[in-house]
Coordinates of C-alpha atoms in Angstrom, one line a residue:
M1 CA 24.3 55.8 -36.6
N2 CA 27.0 53.3 -35.2
K3 CA 25.7 52.7 -31.4
T4 CA 28.6 51.2 -28.5
A5 CA 28.9 48.0 -27.8
S6 CA 27.8 48.8 -24.0
E7 CA 24.8 51.0 -26.3
A8 CA 23.5 47.7 -28.4
D9 CA 23.9 45.2 -25.0
V10 CA 22.0 47.0 -23.5
E11 CA 18.7 46.9 -26.3
T12 CA 19.7 43.3 -26.8
A13 CA 19.0 42.5 -23.1
P14 CA 16.0 41.6 -21.8
R15 CA 13.9 44.1 -20.6
P16 CA 12.7 43.8 -16.9
E17 CA 9.4 43.5 -17.5
A18 CA 9.5 41.8 -20.3
A19 CA 11.5 38.7 -18.2
S20 CA 9.2 39.1 -15.6
R21 CA 7.1 37.8 -18.2
E22 CA 8.8 35.5 -19.0
A23 CA 9.4 34.4 -15.9
G24 CA 6.1 34.1 -14.7
A25 CA 4.3 31.8 -17.2
G26 CA 4.9 29.2 -15.6
L27 CA 5.3 25.5 -15.9
T28 CA 4.4 23.2 -19.1
T29 CA 1.6 20.5 -18.7
G30 CA 4.5 18.2 -18.7
A31 CA 6.4 19.7 -16.3
L32 CA 3.2 20.2 -13.7
A33 CA 2.4 16.2 -14.3
R34 CA 6.2 15.0 -13.5
R35 CA 5.9 17.0 -10.6
L36 CA 2.5 16.5 -8.9
G37 CA 2.9 12.7 -10.3
V38 CA 0.0 12.2 -12.6
S39 CA -0.4 11.8 -15.9
P40 CA -0.7 14.9 -18.1
T41 CA -4.8 13.0 -18.7
T42 CA -5.5 13.4 -15.3
L43 CA -4.5 17.1 -16.0
R44 CA -6.3 17.5 -18.1
S45 CA -9.4 15.9 -17.2
W46 CA -9.5 18.0 -14.4
D47 CA -9.6 21.1 -16.2
R48 CA -12.8 20.5 -18.1
R49 CA -14.7 18.6 -15.2
Y50 CA -13.8 20.7 -12.4
G51 CA -12.5 24.3 -13.8
I52 CA -9.4 23.3 -12.3
G53 CA -6.9 24.9 -15.3
P54 CA -4.6 27.4 -16.2
E55 CA -4.7 30.5 -15.7
V56 CA -2.4 31.3 -18.6
R57 CA -2.9 29.7 -22.0
G58 CA -0.2 30.2 -24.8
E59 CA -0.2 30.3 -28.6
G60 CA -2.3 27.8 -29.9
R61 CA -3.6 24.5 -27.1
H62 CA -0.1 24.7 -24.9
R63 CA -0.8 25.7 -21.8
R64 CA 1.5 27.8 -18.7
W65 CA 0.3 26.9 -14.7
T66 CA 1.6 29.6 -12.9
P67 CA 2.1 29.5 -9.1
R68 CA -1.4 30.4 -8.4
D69 CA -2.0 27.1 -10.3
V70 CA 0.4 24.6 -8.8
A71 CA -0.8 25.5 -5.8
V72 CA -4.6 24.2 -5.9
L73 CA -3.2 21.1 -8.4
E74 CA -1.4 20.7 -4.5
T75 CA -4.7 21.2 -2.8
M76 CA -6.4 19.0 -5.3
C77 CA -3.9 16.1 -5.3
R78 CA -3.6 16.0 -0.9
L79 CA -7.3 15.3 -0.9
T80 CA -8.0 13.2 -3.2
S81 CA -5.3 10.6 -1.2
A82 CA -7.4 11.5 1.3
G83 CA -10.4 10.0 -0.6
V84 CA -12.2 13.1 -1.2
P85 CA -14.9 12.7 -4.4
P86 CA -13.0 15.0 -7.2
S87 CA -16.0 17.2 -7.3
E88 CA -15.7 18.2 -3.5
A89 CA -11.8 18.4 -3.6
A90 CA -12.2 20.7 -6.6
R91 CA -13.8 23.7 -5.1
T92 CA -11.9 23.4 -1.8
A93 CA -8.6 23.6 -3.9
R94 CA -10.4 26.5 -5.7
R95 CA -11.8 28.2 -2.4
G96 CA -8.3 28.3 -1.0
A97 CA -6.3 29.4 -4.2
D98 CA -5.5 32.4 -2.5
D99 CA -3.3 31.1 0.5
A100 CA -1.0 29.7 -2.6
V101 CA 2.6 29.6 -2.4
A102 CA 5.3 29.5 -5.5
L103 CA 7.3 26.5 -6.6
P104 CA 10.5 26.5 -7.4
D105 CA 11.9 26.0 -10.6
D106 CA 11.0 23.0 -12.2
R107 CA 14.3 22.8 -14.1
G108 CA 15.6 19.4 -12.9
A109 CA 14.3 19.9 -10.1
A110 CA 13.6 16.2 -7.7
P111 CA 9.7 16.7 -6.8
T112 CA 8.9 17.9 -2.9
G113 CA 8.0 15.3 -0.9
G114 CA 9.6 12.0 -2.3
A115 CA 9.5 10.5 -5.5
R116 CA 6.9 10.3 -8.2
S117 CA 5.9 7.4 -10.2
R118 CA 5.8 7.2 -13.3
A119 CA 2.0 5.5 -13.9
S120 CA -0.3 7.3 -15.1
G121 CA -4.0 6.8 -14.5
T122 CA -6.4 5.2 -12.0
L123 CA -6.4 1.8 -10.5
P124 CA -10.3 -0.8 -10.5
L125 CA -10.7 -0.2 -7.5
G126 CA -14.4 -1.5 -8.3
D127 CA -17.5 -0.6 -4.9
V128 CA -14.7 0.0 -2.5
R129 CA -14.5 2.3 0.8
Q130 CA -13.4 5.5 0.6
E131 CA -10.9 5.4 2.6
C132 CA -9.8 3.0 0.1
R133 CA -9.5 5.0 -3.6
G134 CA -6.9 7.4 -0.8
L135 CA -4.4 4.8 -0.7
A136 CA -4.6 4.3 -4.1
R137 CA -4.2 7.9 -5.4
A138 CA -1.2 8.6 -2.6
A139 CA -0.2 4.7 -3.8
V140 CA 0.0 5.8 -7.8
R141 CA 1.6 8.9 -6.4
L142 CA 4.2 7.0 -4.2
D143 CA 3.7 10.3 -2.0
A144 CA 5.2 8.1 1.0
P145 CA 3.5 10.3 4.0
A146 CA -0.4 10.4 2.5
V147 CA -0.4 6.1 2.0
E148 CA 1.4 6.1 5.8
Q149 CA -1.2 8.0 7.3
Q150 CA -3.8 6.3 5.6
L151 CA -2.5 2.9 6.8
A152 CA -2.8 4.0 10.2
S153 CA -5.8 6.4 10.1
A154 CA -7.6 2.7 8.7
V155 CA -6.3 0.4 11.8
D156 CA -6.9 3.3 13.7
D157 CA -10.2 3.9 13.4
H158 CA -11.5 0.3 12.2
G159 CA -8.9 -1.7 13.4
I160 CA -7.1 -4.9 11.9
V161 CA -9.7 -6.5 10.7
V162 CA -11.5 -4.5 8.2
A163 CA -8.4 -2.2 7.4
W164 CA -6.9 -5.5 6.2
Q165 CA -9.6 -6.9 4.6
E166 CA -12.0 -4.0 2.9
V167 CA -9.1 -1.2 2.8
M168 CA -5.2 -2.5 2.2
V169 CA -6.7 -6.4 0.3
P170 CA -8.3 -4.5 -2.4
T171 CA -5.9 -1.6 -2.9
L172 CA -3.0 -4.8 -3.3
H173 CA -4.9 -6.4 -5.9
A174 CA -6.4 -3.0 -7.7
V175 CA -2.4 -2.5 -8.0
G176 CA -1.7 -6.2 -9.4
R177 CA -4.0 -5.8 -12.3
K178 CA -2.8 -3.1 -13.2
W179 CA 0.8 -4.0 -13.7
A180 CA -0.6 -7.3 -15.1
S181 CA -2.1 -4.7 -17.6
S182 CA 0.4 -2.6 -18.3
G183 CA 3.8 -3.6 -18.1
D184 CA 6.2 -2.8 -15.2
R185 CA 4.8 0.6 -15.4
Y186 CA 3.7 0.3 -11.6
V187 CA 5.4 -2.3 -10.1
E188 CA 7.4 0.5 -8.0
V189 CA 4.0 1.3 -6.4
E190 CA 2.9 -2.7 -5.7
H191 CA 6.4 -2.3 -3.4
L192 CA 5.6 0.5 -2.2
L193 CA 2.3 0.3 -1.1
S194 CA 3.7 -3.3 0.0
W195 CA 6.2 -2.0 1.6
H196 CA 4.3 0.7 4.1
I197 CA 1.8 -2.4 4.4
S198 CA 3.8 -4.3 6.4
S199 CA 5.2 -1.9 8.4
T200 CA 1.8 -1.0 9.7
L201 CA 0.9 -4.3 10.3
R202 CA 4.4 -4.7 12.4
R203 CA 3.6 -1.2 14.3
C204 CA 0.8 -3.0 14.9
T205 CA 1.9 -6.8 17.4
R206 CA 3.2 -6.1 20.4
P207 CA 6.7 -7.7 22.0
L208 CA 6.4 -10.8 23.5
G209 CA 5.2 -11.0 26.6
T210 CA 6.9 -13.5 29.5
P211 CA 6.8 -16.8 28.8
G212 CA 3.1 -18.7 30.0
P213 CA 3.6 -21.5 32.9
A214 CA 4.9 -25.5 31.2
H215 CA 1.3 -27.1 30.8
A216 CA -0.4 -23.5 28.4
P217 CA -1.1 -24.4 25.5
G218 CA 1.8 -23.1 22.9
P219 CA 1.7 -19.8 20.6
V220 CA 0.8 -19.8 16.9
L221 CA 3.4 -19.9 14.1
L222 CA 3.5 -19.1 11.6
A223 CA 5.4 -19.6 8.1
C224 CA 5.1 -19.7 3.8
V225 CA 5.2 -22.4 2.6
P226 CA 8.8 -23.0 1.0
G227 CA 9.2 -21.3 -2.3
E228 CA 6.4 -18.3 -1.4
Q229 CA 7.0 -15.3 -1.1
H230 CA 3.8 -13.6 0.0
S231 CA 3.6 -13.1 3.9
L232 CA 1.9 -10.0 4.0
P233 CA -1.4 -12.1 4.5
L234 CA 0.3 -14.0 7.2
E235 CA 1.6 -10.5 8.9
A236 CA -2.1 -9.1 9.3
L237 CA -3.4 -12.8 10.6
N238 CA 0.0 -12.1 13.0
A239 CA -1.4 -8.4 13.8
G240 CA -4.9 -9.2 14.5
L241 CA -3.8 -12.5 17.3
C242 CA -1.9 -9.8 18.1
E243 CA -4.0 -7.6 19.4
L244 CA -6.1 -10.5 20.8
G245 CA -3.3 -11.5 23.1
L246 CA -2.7 -14.4 21.3
P247 CA 0.8 -15.6 21.9
T248 CA 2.8 -16.4 18.5
R249 CA 5.9 -16.7 16.9
M250 CA 6.5 -15.5 12.5
F251 CA 8.6 -16.6 10.2
G252 CA 7.7 -15.5 7.3
G253 CA 8.6 -16.2 3.7
A254 CA 9.6 -19.4 2.4
V255 CA 10.2 -21.8 5.5
P256 CA 12.5 -24.1 4.0
A257 CA 10.8 -27.3 4.9
E258 CA 13.9 -29.2 7.2
A259 CA 13.9 -25.7 9.2
L260 CA 10.0 -25.7 9.9
T261 CA 9.8 -28.8 11.3
A262 CA 12.3 -28.6 13.2
A263 CA 11.1 -25.3 15.2
V264 CA 7.5 -26.9 15.0
T265 CA 9.6 -30.1 17.3
R266 CA 11.3 -26.4 18.9
I267 CA 8.9 -24.4 20.7
G268 CA 5.9 -27.4 20.5
P269 CA 2.8 -24.6 18.8
A270 CA -0.6 -25.3 19.6
V271 CA -1.6 -24.7 15.8
V272 CA 1.0 -24.4 13.0
V273 CA -0.5 -21.5 10.5
L274 CA 1.0 -22.5 6.6
W275 CA 0.6 -19.8 3.8
A276 CA 0.0 -21.1 0.2
Q277 CA -0.7 -18.1 -2.3
T278 CA -0.3 -20.3 -5.0
R279 CA -1.2 -24.2 -6.4
S280 CA 2.4 -25.3 -7.0
A281 CA 3.9 -24.1 -3.5
A282 CA 1.0 -25.8 -1.9
S283 CA 2.7 -29.3 -0.7
L284 CA 0.1 -31.6 0.9
P285 CA 2.6 -34.0 2.2
L286 CA 4.4 -31.0 3.8
A287 CA 1.5 -30.5 6.0
Q288 CA 0.8 -33.4 6.9
H289 CA 4.2 -34.7 8.4
I290 CA 4.1 -31.2 10.1
A291 CA 0.3 -32.5 11.5
G292 CA 2.4 -35.5 12.5
A293 CA 4.5 -34.0 14.6
Q294 CA 5.5 -34.8 18.0
W295 CA 6.5 -33.2 21.2
G296 CA 6.3 -33.5 25.3
V297 CA 7.5 -36.9 27.7
R298 CA 6.5 -41.2 25.9
G299 CA 2.2 -40.6 27.5
A300 CA 2.0 -37.2 27.4
R301 CA 3.0 -36.7 23.6
R302 CA 1.5 -33.5 21.6
R303 CA 1.1 -32.6 18.5
P304 CA -0.1 -29.7 16.6
V305 CA -3.3 -28.7 14.9
V306 CA -2.3 -27.0 10.6
M307 CA -4.3 -24.4 9.3
L308 CA -3.9 -24.0 5.8
G309 CA -3.9 -20.6 4.8
G310 CA -4.3 -19.3 1.3
P311 CA -4.9 -19.4 -2.0
G312 CA -3.1 -22.1 -3.2
W313 CA -4.9 -24.6 -1.1
L314 CA -7.8 -24.4 -2.6
G315 CA -9.1 -28.3 -3.9
R316 CA -6.4 -29.8 -2.2
P317 CA -7.8 -32.7 0.5
G318 CA -7.0 -31.0 4.3
A319 CA -8.6 -33.7 6.3
G320 CA -8.5 -32.9 9.6
M321 CA -6.6 -29.7 8.9
L322 CA -8.5 -26.3 9.5
R323 CA -9.1 -23.9 6.3
P324 CA -10.4 -20.6 7.1
T325 CA -11.7 -18.5 4.7
S326 CA -10.9 -14.6 5.9
L327 CA -8.2 -12.9 7.5
K328 CA -12.2 -12.5 10.4
D329 CA -12.9 -16.9 9.9
A330 CA -9.4 -17.3 10.7
L331 CA -8.9 -15.0 13.8
D332 CA -12.3 -16.5 15.4
V333 CA -10.6 -19.8 14.8
L334 CA -7.9 -20.0 16.4
S335 CA -9.2 -17.5 19.5
G336 CA -12.4 -19.9 19.9
L337 CA -9.9 -22.7 20.3
Y338 CA -7.8 -21.1 22.7
S339 CA -10.8 -20.2 24.7
Q340 CA -10.6 -24.2 25.0
G341 CA -7.6 -24.0 27.1
A342 CA -5.3 -26.7 25.0
P343 CA -6.0 -26.4 20.9
A344 CA -3.2 -29.1 20.6
G345 CA -3.6 -32.3 20.1
S346 CA -2.8 -35.6 21.5
S347 CA -1.1 -38.7 20.8

């Protein structure tokens, strides 16, 4: 018997229960990995090791992740970003599964909470603080709010020195090693992490106070040598000096030699810190020139103490110049000089 067009439409249209099953089939592993900012291999590893797997499994090896599965994994990612070990994070995530919320459809939608990284896998951290692991996980996922929170907590809990030397630097080095071994896949991770570290360190600096008396020692002038753009270590030193209440003038990356010389004679700093990350950028003649700069009236001229910072100066002779081995060492030396009242040399 021939059927009317309306009857045919009824038979060919999906039944409500079938449509419901199709809509609830969940996300594929690839789609979920993109949403969370982790690799599909990580999802499969978490399923195998910690039992956080999909409730729905299609034919063969295909997996479908339901809203409840996604909620569990979001909790897992949030906890591991905070430095919680994966096994403990998995137990907590499973216990909180009843509070899972539905996610919007994944078709072309931007991930909530900001962009996600295409980089996958873990960073080679070694034996580090738990906070360092949490920061690394958040950075790889490009989870900016989590990175910001981790950095702020590290500074609040441990202070500038420990936060820099035991949390920020190990993570930066791990990202750098991963970037070097993986092409450009991790460059976005390094940029995001560096920017947030810089922002955190700058928030730790205090506004410049009123000038001291005329006979007071000048400030610490901090500058990268010409051609050197790696200013984060100087920013950490600047933040540490501000934490100690010592005056500073921060000039940042790649200061031309002429501008640096002019700044020294205009400001009359007690100490000039020259940072060089690479040996090719470290200029001993420039350092010697700065060390010989003079200012003041005849008979009472003064010159700065020069501190050489960074691996670029290793193996370079620097007679009469300070050579700290760490942020803590630099802060101890500088605070000691200022406690003496007049760290600048005279001639």
